[in-house]
Amino acid sequence: MKKDIEITEVKDVYIAAVLEQNAGQDTWLVYLINDLGDMIEGVMITSKGHVDMEGKDIRTAVMRHRIGNVPFKTAVKVEIIDSQVFGIFNEYWVSFFLDGKVMEKKFTFGPHTIDKDFLEDLPVMKQKGIIVK
């Protein structure tokens, strides 16, 4: 029954895009950040891009990532994100177990929000990036 379903808000878990230099070129990497005081277990992430442009629904392929366990106060790489998709919505569905409960949250980078001009300090990481809470 609906009344038996407990929906718990996900806090202190984030997705961030971080700009790194590889062989002299800018590379954007997506990270999962666990800023909780507990390990999150069995982490699964799906990512996809989409936009409704001039009446046409444009979608990227859906990528699935099995991350496993993420210790407290750490960040793990999820994927490289290509600059060609920065003009569309980029969604990350994150599912994991915390204290025996299934938790999930959708994180979305809006069009043109992954940009050097929007870099900020990130929790847990020493790098700057674009965070979605």
mmCIF file of N, CA and C in Angstrom:
data_model
loop_
_atom_site.group_PDB
_atom_site.id
_atom_site.type_symbol
_atom_site.label_atom_id
_atom_site.label_comp_id
_atom_site.label_asym_id
_atom_site.label_seq_id
_atom_site.Cartn_x
_atom_site.Cartn_y
_atom_site.Cartn_z
ATOM 1 N N MET A 1 0.833 -1.180 0.000
ATOM 2 C CA MET A 1 0.000 0.000 0.000
ATOM 3 C C MET A 1 0.881 1.249 0.000
ATOM 4 N N LYS A 2 0.367 2.308 -0.574
ATOM 5 C CA LYS A 2 1.119 3.558 -0.644
ATOM 6 C C LYS A 2 1.512 4.068 0.738
ATOM 7 N N LYS A 3 0.641 3.909 1.705
ATOM 8 C CA LYS A 3 0.930 4.426 3.042
ATOM 9 C C LYS A 3 2.102 3.697 3.696
ATOM 10 N N ASP A 4 2.426 2.500 3.205
ATOM 11 C CA ASP A 4 3.524 1.714 3.767
ATOM 12 C C ASP A 4 4.878 2.042 3.155
ATOM 13 N N ILE A 5 4.884 2.824 2.078
ATOM 14 C CA ILE A 5 6.132 3.167 1.406
ATOM 15 C C ILE A 5 6.744 4.378 2.090
ATOM 16 N N GLU A 6 7.958 4.185 2.562
ATOM 17 C CA GLU A 6 8.676 5.275 3.221
ATOM 18 C C GLU A 6 9.619 5.924 2.213
ATOM 19 N N ILE A 7 9.419 7.213 1.984
ATOM 20 C CA ILE A 7 10.273 7.949 1.062
ATOM 21 C C ILE A 7 11.206 8.820 1.892
ATOM 22 N N THR A 8 12.489 8.517 1.806
ATOM 23 C CA THR A 8 13.501 9.228 2.574
ATOM 24 C C THR A 8 14.261 10.163 1.650
ATOM 25 N N GLU A 9 14.419 11.412 2.068
ATOM 26 C CA GLU A 9 15.136 12.384 1.260
ATOM 27 C C GLU A 9 16.633 12.092 1.286
ATOM 28 N N VAL A 10 17.244 12.131 0.120
ATOM 29 C CA VAL A 10 18.688 11.916 0.011
ATOM 30 C C VAL A 10 19.389 13.237 0.302
ATOM 31 N N LYS A 11 20.281 13.207 1.273
ATOM 32 C CA LYS A 11 21.061 14.395 1.633
ATOM 33 C C LYS A 11 22.536 14.041 1.611
ATOM 34 N N ASP A 12 23.363 15.015 1.317
ATOM 35 C CA ASP A 12 24.820 14.887 1.386
ATOM 36 C C ASP A 12 25.408 13.863 0.411
ATOM 37 N N VAL A 13 24.680 13.576 -0.645
ATOM 38 C CA VAL A 13 25.195 12.792 -1.768
ATOM 39 C C VAL A 13 24.950 13.648 -3.001
ATOM 40 N N TYR A 14 25.997 13.832 -3.813
ATOM 41 C CA TYR A 14 25.912 14.769 -4.930
ATOM 42 C C TYR A 14 26.543 14.184 -6.187
ATOM 43 N N ILE A 15 26.225 14.818 -7.296
ATOM 44 C CA ILE A 15 26.907 14.570 -8.566
ATOM 45 C C ILE A 15 27.621 15.869 -8.934
ATOM 46 N N ALA A 16 28.856 15.749 -9.437
ATOM 47 C CA ALA A 16 29.626 16.949 -9.817
ATOM 48 C C ALA A 16 30.378 16.684 -11.112
ATOM 49 N N ALA A 17 30.515 17.738 -11.912
ATOM 50 C CA ALA A 17 31.348 17.700 -13.117
ATOM 51 C C ALA A 17 32.628 18.444 -12.788
ATOM 52 N N VAL A 18 33.758 17.802 -13.026
ATOM 53 C CA VAL A 18 35.063 18.361 -12.671
ATOM 54 C C VAL A 18 35.911 18.467 -13.930
ATOM 55 N N LEU A 19 36.517 19.630 -14.102
ATOM 56 C CA LEU A 19 37.379 19.879 -15.258
ATOM 57 C C LEU A 19 38.797 19.450 -14.916
ATOM 58 N N GLU A 20 39.360 18.573 -15.746
ATOM 59 C CA GLU A 20 40.726 18.107 -15.553
ATOM 60 C C GLU A 20 41.499 18.268 -16.847
ATOM 61 N N GLN A 21 42.808 18.346 -16.728
ATOM 62 C CA GLN A 21 43.691 18.450 -17.891
ATOM 63 C C GLN A 21 44.280 17.072 -18.182
ATOM 64 N N ASN A 22 44.099 16.603 -19.398
ATOM 65 C CA ASN A 22 44.682 15.336 -19.841
ATOM 66 C C ASN A 22 45.374 15.583 -21.169
ATOM 67 N N ALA A 23 46.693 15.387 -21.192
ATOM 68 C CA ALA A 23 47.499 15.591 -22.399
ATOM 69 C C ALA A 23 47.276 16.979 -22.989
ATOM 70 N N GLY A 24 47.157 17.973 -22.107
ATOM 71 C CA GLY A 24 47.001 19.358 -22.547
ATOM 72 C C GLY A 24 45.604 19.731 -23.013
ATOM 73 N N GLN A 25 44.650 18.823 -22.878
ATOM 74 C CA GLN A 25 43.276 19.110 -23.288
ATOM 75 C C GLN A 25 42.356 19.090 -22.084
ATOM 76 N N ASP A 26 41.316 19.934 -22.152
ATOM 77 C CA ASP A 26 40.304 19.945 -21.096
ATOM 78 C C ASP A 26 39.436 18.698 -21.207
ATOM 79 N N THR A 27 39.252 18.020 -20.084
ATOM 80 C CA THR A 27 38.386 16.852 -20.014
ATOM 81 C C THR A 27 37.468 17.029 -18.821
ATOM 82 N N TRP A 28 36.168 16.881 -19.043
ATOM 83 C CA TRP A 28 35.195 16.958 -17.957
ATOM 84 C C TRP A 28 34.864 15.536 -17.500
ATOM 85 N N LEU A 29 34.960 15.313 -16.191
ATOM 86 C CA LEU A 29 34.629 14.023 -15.594
ATOM 87 C C LEU A 29 33.494 14.216 -14.600
ATOM 88 N N VAL A 30 32.590 13.249 -14.552
ATOM 89 C CA VAL A 30 31.489 13.285 -13.601
ATOM 90 C C VAL A 30 31.866 12.410 -12.408
ATOM 91 N N TYR A 31 31.648 12.949 -11.209
ATOM 92 C CA TYR A 31 31.948 12.247 -9.967
ATOM 93 C C TYR A 31 30.689 12.111 -9.124
ATOM 94 N N LEU A 32 30.633 11.037 -8.348
ATOM 95 C CA LEU A 32 29.653 10.892 -7.279
ATOM 96 C C LEU A 32 30.367 11.263 -5.994
ATOM 97 N N ILE A 33 29.774 12.148 -5.219
ATOM 98 C CA ILE A 33 30.370 12.595 -3.951
ATOM 99 C C ILE A 33 29.508 12.091 -2.809
ATOM 100 N N ASN A 34 30.133 11.356 -1.885
ATOM 101 C CA ASN A 34 29.465 10.910 -0.662
ATOM 102 C C ASN A 34 29.982 11.769 0.485
ATOM 103 N N ASP A 35 29.212 12.759 0.873
ATOM 104 C CA ASP A 35 29.585 13.652 1.980
ATOM 105 C C ASP A 35 28.919 13.230 3.287
ATOM 106 N N LEU A 36 28.363 12.024 3.307
ATOM 107 C CA LEU A 36 27.733 11.484 4.517
ATOM 108 C C LEU A 36 28.792 10.998 5.508
ATOM 109 N N GLY A 37 28.370 10.721 6.692
ATOM 110 C CA GLY A 37 29.244 10.121 7.693
ATOM 111 C C GLY A 37 29.206 8.607 7.649
ATOM 112 N N ASP A 38 28.523 8.022 6.651
ATOM 113 C CA ASP A 38 28.382 6.579 6.504
ATOM 114 C C ASP A 38 28.700 6.159 5.073
ATOM 115 N N MET A 39 29.103 4.892 4.929
ATOM 116 C CA MET A 39 29.325 4.322 3.602
ATOM 117 C C MET A 39 27.968 4.130 2.935
ATOM 118 N N ILE A 40 27.917 4.369 1.623
ATOM 119 C CA ILE A 40 26.731 4.004 0.852
ATOM 120 C C ILE A 40 27.095 2.748 0.065
ATOM 121 N N GLU A 41 26.140 1.831 -0.025
ATOM 122 C CA GLU A 41 26.427 0.516 -0.574
ATOM 123 C C GLU A 41 25.629 0.235 -1.835
ATOM 124 N N GLY A 42 26.201 -0.608 -2.683
ATOM 125 C CA GLY A 42 25.505 -1.065 -3.884
ATOM 126 C C GLY A 42 25.088 0.069 -4.810
ATOM 127 N N VAL A 43 25.962 1.045 -4.986
ATOM 128 C CA VAL A 43 25.620 2.222 -5.783
ATOM 129 C C VAL A 43 25.499 1.858 -7.264
ATOM 130 N N MET A 44 24.378 2.254 -7.858
ATOM 131 C CA MET A 44 24.119 2.104 -9.284
ATOM 132 C C MET A 44 23.738 3.482 -9.817
ATOM 133 N N ILE A 45 24.258 3.824 -10.999
ATOM 134 C CA ILE A 45 23.963 5.124 -11.594
ATOM 135 C C ILE A 45 23.608 4.915 -13.060
ATOM 136 N N THR A 46 22.525 5.540 -13.501
ATOM 137 C CA THR A 46 22.220 5.589 -14.924
ATOM 138 C C THR A 46 22.335 7.042 -15.365
ATOM 139 N N SER A 47 22.875 7.242 -16.554
ATOM 140 C CA SER A 47 23.014 8.599 -17.074
ATOM 141 C C SER A 47 22.447 8.654 -18.484
ATOM 142 N N LYS A 48 21.853 9.804 -18.791
ATOM 143 C CA LYS A 48 21.319 10.010 -20.138
ATOM 144 C C LYS A 48 21.183 11.500 -20.378
ATOM 145 N N GLY A 49 21.124 11.863 -21.636
ATOM 146 C CA GLY A 49 20.902 13.246 -22.010
ATOM 147 C C GLY A 49 19.648 13.354 -22.844
ATOM 148 N N HIS A 50 18.975 14.514 -22.745
ATOM 149 C CA HIS A 50 17.766 14.716 -23.543
ATOM 150 C C HIS A 50 17.443 16.198 -23.671
ATOM 151 N N VAL A 51 16.698 16.521 -24.719
ATOM 152 C CA VAL A 51 16.214 17.885 -24.918
ATOM 153 C C VAL A 51 15.084 17.833 -25.940
ATOM 154 N N ASP A 52 14.127 18.733 -25.797
ATOM 155 C CA ASP A 52 13.065 18.893 -26.779
ATOM 156 C C ASP A 52 13.433 20.110 -27.609
ATOM 157 N N MET A 53 13.908 19.877 -28.832
ATOM 158 C CA MET A 53 14.409 20.951 -29.675
ATOM 159 C C MET A 53 13.558 21.056 -30.930
ATOM 160 N N GLU A 54 12.892 22.164 -31.074
ATOM 161 C CA GLU A 54 12.060 22.425 -32.246
ATOM 162 C C GLU A 54 11.042 21.304 -32.473
ATOM 163 N N GLY A 55 10.417 20.869 -31.381
ATOM 164 C CA GLY A 55 9.394 19.835 -31.471
ATOM 165 C C GLY A 55 9.913 18.423 -31.606
ATOM 166 N N LYS A 56 11.240 18.246 -31.621
ATOM 167 C CA LYS A 56 11.822 16.912 -31.717
ATOM 168 C C LYS A 56 12.471 16.554 -30.392
ATOM 169 N N ASP A 57 12.174 15.369 -29.919
ATOM 170 C CA ASP A 57 12.755 14.870 -28.676
ATOM 171 C C ASP A 57 14.091 14.214 -28.999
ATOM 172 N N ILE A 58 15.179 14.827 -28.569
ATOM 173 C CA ILE A 58 16.516 14.305 -28.823
ATOM 174 C C ILE A 58 17.018 13.640 -27.552
ATOM 175 N N ARG A 59 17.502 12.400 -27.680
ATOM 176 C CA ARG A 59 17.980 11.637 -26.522
ATOM 177 C C ARG A 59 19.320 10.981 -26.833
ATOM 178 N N THR A 60 20.153 10.871 -25.805
ATOM 179 C CA THR A 60 21.392 10.115 -25.934
ATOM 180 C C THR A 60 21.128 8.681 -25.485
ATOM 181 N N ALA A 61 22.108 7.857 -25.639
ATOM 182 C CA ALA A 61 22.021 6.488 -25.117
ATOM 183 C C ALA A 61 22.009 6.548 -23.591
ATOM 184 N N VAL A 62 21.417 5.549 -22.983
ATOM 185 C CA VAL A 62 21.428 5.431 -21.522
ATOM 186 C C VAL A 62 22.653 4.620 -21.129
ATOM 187 N N MET A 63 23.454 5.177 -20.232
ATOM 188 C CA MET A 63 24.637 4.488 -19.726
ATOM 189 C C MET A 63 24.339 4.002 -18.307
ATOM 190 N N ARG A 64 24.791 2.811 -17.984
ATOM 191 C CA ARG A 64 24.595 2.256 -16.640
ATOM 192 C C ARG A 64 25.958 2.000 -16.011
ATOM 193 N N HIS A 65 26.081 2.430 -14.756
ATOM 194 C CA HIS A 65 27.356 2.297 -14.051
ATOM 195 C C HIS A 65 27.126 1.584 -12.722
ATOM 196 N N ARG A 66 27.851 0.511 -12.509
ATOM 197 C CA ARG A 66 27.832 -0.182 -11.215
ATOM 198 C C ARG A 66 29.050 0.311 -10.453
ATOM 199 N N ILE A 67 28.811 1.090 -9.423
ATOM 200 C CA ILE A 67 29.888 1.706 -8.660
ATOM 201 C C ILE A 67 30.289 0.847 -7.452
ATOM 202 N N GLY A 68 29.317 0.175 -6.842
ATOM 203 C CA GLY A 68 29.597 -0.630 -5.646
ATOM 204 C C GLY A 68 29.492 0.217 -4.395
ATOM 205 N N ASN A 69 30.362 -0.028 -3.442
ATOM 206 C CA ASN A 69 30.327 0.699 -2.174
ATOM 207 C C ASN A 69 31.192 1.951 -2.261
ATOM 208 N N VAL A 70 30.708 3.032 -1.651
ATOM 209 C CA VAL A 70 31.454 4.295 -1.624
ATOM 210 C C VAL A 70 31.632 4.698 -0.162
ATOM 211 N N PRO A 71 32.882 4.669 0.335
ATOM 212 C CA PRO A 71 33.128 5.043 1.729
ATOM 213 C C PRO A 71 32.686 6.475 2.021
ATOM 214 N N PHE A 72 32.488 6.767 3.299
ATOM 215 C CA PHE A 72 32.070 8.114 3.701
ATOM 216 C C PHE A 72 33.165 9.124 3.373
ATOM 217 N N LYS A 73 32.721 10.343 3.067
ATOM 218 C CA LYS A 73 33.594 11.486 2.774
ATOM 219 C C LYS A 73 34.571 11.192 1.629
ATOM 220 N N THR A 74 34.070 10.558 0.555
ATOM 221 C CA THR A 74 34.906 10.294 -0.622
ATOM 222 C C THR A 74 34.126 10.614 -1.893
ATOM 223 N N ALA A 75 34.866 10.646 -2.989
ATOM 224 C CA ALA A 75 34.268 10.851 -4.307
ATOM 225 C C ALA A 75 34.814 9.792 -5.250
ATOM 226 N N VAL A 76 33.974 9.333 -6.171
ATOM 227 C CA VAL A 76 34.395 8.332 -7.154
ATOM 228 C C VAL A 76 34.005 8.801 -8.556
ATOM 229 N N LYS A 77 34.879 8.488 -9.525
ATOM 230 C CA LYS A 77 34.595 8.833 -10.915
ATOM 231 C C LYS A 77 33.448 7.971 -11.428
ATOM 232 N N VAL A 78 32.572 8.611 -12.189
ATOM 233 C CA VAL A 78 31.465 7.896 -12.814
ATOM 234 C C VAL A 78 31.727 7.736 -14.304
ATOM 235 N N GLU A 79 32.002 8.856 -14.989
ATOM 236 C CA GLU A 79 32.206 8.801 -16.433
ATOM 237 C C GLU A 79 32.828 10.100 -16.934
ATOM 238 N N ILE A 80 33.324 10.029 -18.163
ATOM 239 C CA ILE A 80 33.738 11.232 -18.885
ATOM 240 C C ILE A 80 32.483 11.767 -19.558
ATOM 241 N N ILE A 81 32.317 13.085 -19.549
ATOM 242 C CA ILE A 81 31.172 13.679 -20.245
ATOM 243 C C ILE A 81 31.696 14.547 -21.383
ATOM 244 N N ASP A 82 31.186 14.306 -22.558
ATOM 245 C CA ASP A 82 31.633 14.990 -23.771
ATOM 246 C C ASP A 82 30.995 16.371 -23.861
ATOM 247 N N SER A 83 31.765 17.355 -24.246
ATOM 248 C CA SER A 83 31.271 18.732 -24.339
ATOM 249 C C SER A 83 30.155 18.880 -25.374
ATOM 250 N N GLN A 84 30.005 17.931 -26.272
ATOM 251 C CA GLN A 84 28.934 18.001 -27.270
ATOM 252 C C GLN A 84 27.541 17.891 -26.653
ATOM 253 N N VAL A 85 27.445 17.358 -25.435
ATOM 254 C CA VAL A 85 26.130 17.223 -24.791
ATOM 255 C C VAL A 85 25.871 18.298 -23.737
ATOM 256 N N PHE A 86 26.730 19.310 -23.646
ATOM 257 C CA PHE A 86 26.540 20.363 -22.650
ATOM 258 C C PHE A 86 25.323 21.227 -22.941
ATOM 259 N N GLY A 87 24.831 21.240 -24.159
ATOM 260 C CA GLY A 87 23.672 22.044 -24.529
ATOM 261 C C GLY A 87 22.337 21.373 -24.267
ATOM 262 N N ILE A 88 22.354 20.175 -23.666
ATOM 263 C CA ILE A 88 21.112 19.461 -23.360
ATOM 264 C C ILE A 88 21.072 19.138 -21.868
ATOM 265 N N PHE A 89 19.939 18.618 -21.404
ATOM 266 C CA PHE A 89 19.826 18.177 -20.018
ATOM 267 C C PHE A 89 20.589 16.872 -19.871
ATOM 268 N N ASN A 90 21.406 16.764 -18.822
ATOM 269 C CA ASN A 90 22.139 15.540 -18.522
ATOM 270 C C ASN A 90 21.701 15.049 -17.158
ATOM 271 N N GLU A 91 21.014 13.883 -17.137
ATOM 272 C CA GLU A 91 20.427 13.344 -15.912
ATOM 273 C C GLU A 91 21.232 12.158 -15.389
ATOM 274 N N TYR A 92 21.334 12.116 -14.079
ATOM 275 C CA TYR A 92 21.993 11.008 -13.388
ATOM 276 C C TYR A 92 21.049 10.506 -12.304
ATOM 277 N N TRP A 93 20.576 9.260 -12.465
ATOM 278 C CA TRP A 93 19.766 8.610 -11.435
ATOM 279 C C TRP A 93 20.715 7.789 -10.572
ATOM 280 N N VAL A 94 20.763 8.111 -9.303
ATOM 281 C CA VAL A 94 21.655 7.436 -8.361
ATOM 282 C C VAL A 94 20.808 6.618 -7.394
ATOM 283 N N SER A 95 21.096 5.324 -7.287
ATOM 284 C CA SER A 95 20.414 4.431 -6.348
ATOM 285 C C SER A 95 21.466 3.755 -5.480
ATOM 286 N N PHE A 96 21.148 3.599 -4.186
ATOM 287 C CA PHE A 96 22.083 2.955 -3.267
ATOM 288 C C PHE A 96 21.354 2.517 -2.010
ATOM 289 N N PHE A 97 22.061 1.757 -1.185
ATOM 290 C CA PHE A 97 21.541 1.335 0.111
ATOM 291 C C PHE A 97 22.232 2.149 1.200
ATOM 292 N N LEU A 98 21.434 2.603 2.166
ATOM 293 C CA LEU A 98 21.954 3.302 3.337
ATOM 294 C C LEU A 98 21.160 2.821 4.538
ATOM 295 N N ASP A 99 21.852 2.249 5.504
ATOM 296 C CA ASP A 99 21.201 1.713 6.710
ATOM 297 C C ASP A 99 20.088 0.724 6.357
ATOM 298 N N GLY A 100 20.333 -0.093 5.324
ATOM 299 C CA GLY A 100 19.368 -1.120 4.949
ATOM 300 C C GLY A 100 18.183 -0.616 4.149
ATOM 301 N N LYS A 101 18.162 0.667 3.808
ATOM 302 C CA LYS A 101 17.061 1.233 3.027
ATOM 303 C C LYS A 101 17.545 1.574 1.626
ATOM 304 N N VAL A 102 16.659 1.385 0.640
ATOM 305 C CA VAL A 102 16.973 1.779 -0.726
ATOM 306 C C VAL A 102 16.751 3.282 -0.842
ATOM 307 N N MET A 103 17.748 3.956 -1.377
ATOM 308 C CA MET A 103 17.681 5.407 -1.560
ATOM 309 C C MET A 103 17.890 5.692 -3.037
ATOM 310 N N GLU A 104 17.240 6.723 -3.564
ATOM 311 C CA GLU A 104 17.502 7.126 -4.933
ATOM 312 C C GLU A 104 17.189 8.598 -5.111
ATOM 313 N N LYS A 105 17.911 9.180 -6.075
ATOM 314 C CA LYS A 105 17.711 10.597 -6.370
ATOM 315 C C LYS A 105 18.158 10.866 -7.799
ATOM 316 N N LYS A 106 17.447 11.800 -8.444
ATOM 317 C CA LYS A 106 17.814 12.233 -9.785
ATOM 318 C C LYS A 106 18.549 13.565 -9.675
ATOM 319 N N PHE A 107 19.704 13.642 -10.337
ATOM 320 C CA PHE A 107 20.503 14.864 -10.405
ATOM 321 C C PHE A 107 20.535 15.293 -11.864
ATOM 322 N N THR A 108 20.289 16.578 -12.147
ATOM 323 C CA THR A 108 20.238 17.049 -13.528
ATOM 324 C C THR A 108 21.093 18.288 -13.723
ATOM 325 N N PHE A 109 22.000 18.209 -14.695
ATOM 326 C CA PHE A 109 22.716 19.393 -15.169
ATOM 327 C C PHE A 109 21.849 19.991 -16.271
ATOM 328 N N GLY A 110 21.486 21.252 -16.140
ATOM 329 C CA GLY A 110 20.716 21.920 -17.181
ATOM 330 C C GLY A 110 21.596 22.242 -18.370
ATOM 331 N N PRO A 111 20.956 22.622 -19.494
ATOM 332 C CA PRO A 111 21.743 23.001 -20.676
ATOM 333 C C PRO A 111 22.702 24.147 -20.361
ATOM 334 N N HIS A 112 23.920 24.017 -20.813
ATOM 335 C CA HIS A 112 24.964 25.045 -20.689
ATOM 336 C C HIS A 112 25.344 25.370 -19.241
ATOM 337 N N THR A 113 25.095 24.468 -18.292
ATOM 338 C CA THR A 113 25.504 24.714 -16.903
ATOM 339 C C THR A 113 26.878 24.125 -16.595
ATOM 340 N N ILE A 114 27.360 23.236 -17.444
ATOM 341 C CA ILE A 114 28.717 22.717 -17.270
ATOM 342 C C ILE A 114 29.630 23.647 -18.061
ATOM 343 N N ASP A 115 30.261 24.552 -17.320
ATOM 344 C CA ASP A 115 31.036 25.634 -17.932
ATOM 345 C C ASP A 115 32.106 26.088 -16.949
ATOM 346 N N LYS A 116 33.279 26.420 -17.452
ATOM 347 C CA LYS A 116 34.382 26.900 -16.606
ATOM 348 C C LYS A 116 33.977 28.097 -15.745
ATOM 349 N N ASP A 117 33.035 28.900 -16.229
ATOM 350 C CA ASP A 117 32.612 30.102 -15.512
ATOM 351 C C ASP A 117 31.838 29.797 -14.237
ATOM 352 N N PHE A 118 31.355 28.575 -14.071
ATOM 353 C CA PHE A 118 30.527 28.222 -12.919
ATOM 354 C C PHE A 118 31.245 27.338 -11.893
ATOM 355 N N LEU A 119 32.556 27.218 -11.992
ATOM 356 C CA LEU A 119 33.304 26.357 -11.063
ATOM 357 C C LEU A 119 33.182 26.861 -9.633
ATOM 358 N N GLU A 120 33.058 25.936 -8.693
ATOM 359 C CA GLU A 120 32.968 26.263 -7.273
ATOM 360 C C GLU A 120 33.662 25.173 -6.462
ATOM 361 N N ASP A 121 33.929 25.461 -5.191
ATOM 362 C CA ASP A 121 34.527 24.473 -4.307
ATOM 363 C C ASP A 121 33.549 23.313 -4.117
ATOM 364 N N LEU A 122 34.104 22.105 -4.073
ATOM 365 C CA LEU A 122 33.286 20.910 -3.914
ATOM 366 C C LEU A 122 33.532 20.291 -2.542
ATOM 367 N N PRO A 123 32.484 19.725 -1.927
ATOM 368 C CA PRO A 123 32.707 19.007 -0.683
ATOM 369 C C PRO A 123 33.559 17.771 -0.941
ATOM 370 N N VAL A 124 34.389 17.412 0.010
ATOM 371 C CA VAL A 124 35.219 16.209 -0.014
ATOM 372 C C VAL A 124 36.405 16.330 -0.972
ATOM 373 N N MET A 125 36.210 16.918 -2.141
ATOM 374 C CA MET A 125 37.251 16.983 -3.164
ATOM 375 C C MET A 125 38.058 18.277 -3.035
ATOM 376 N N LYS A 126 39.310 18.217 -3.449
ATOM 377 C CA LYS A 126 40.161 19.398 -3.433
ATOM 378 C C LYS A 126 40.044 20.201 -4.730
ATOM 379 N N GLN A 127 39.354 19.622 -5.705
ATOM 380 C CA GLN A 127 39.177 20.271 -7.005
ATOM 381 C C GLN A 127 37.914 21.136 -6.993
ATOM 382 N N LYS A 128 37.842 22.024 -7.973
ATOM 383 C CA LYS A 128 36.630 22.798 -8.182
ATOM 384 C C LYS A 128 35.801 22.113 -9.260
ATOM 385 N N GLY A 129 34.507 22.370 -9.242
ATOM 386 C CA GLY A 129 33.643 21.761 -10.248
ATOM 387 C C GLY A 129 32.257 22.365 -10.224
ATOM 388 N N ILE A 130 31.370 21.724 -10.953
ATOM 389 C CA ILE A 130 29.967 22.107 -11.025
ATOM 390 C C ILE A 130 29.200 21.038 -10.264
ATOM 391 N N ILE A 131 28.486 21.436 -9.220
ATOM 392 C CA ILE A 131 27.797 20.450 -8.380
ATOM 393 C C ILE A 131 26.296 20.528 -8.578
ATOM 394 N N VAL A 132 25.656 19.361 -8.520
ATOM 395 C CA VAL A 132 24.203 19.264 -8.537
ATOM 396 C C VAL A 132 23.793 18.623 -7.218
ATOM 397 N N LYS A 133 22.909 19.309 -6.504
ATOM 398 C CA LYS A 133 22.485 18.812 -5.183
ATOM 399 C C LYS A 133 21.064 18.296 -5.235
#
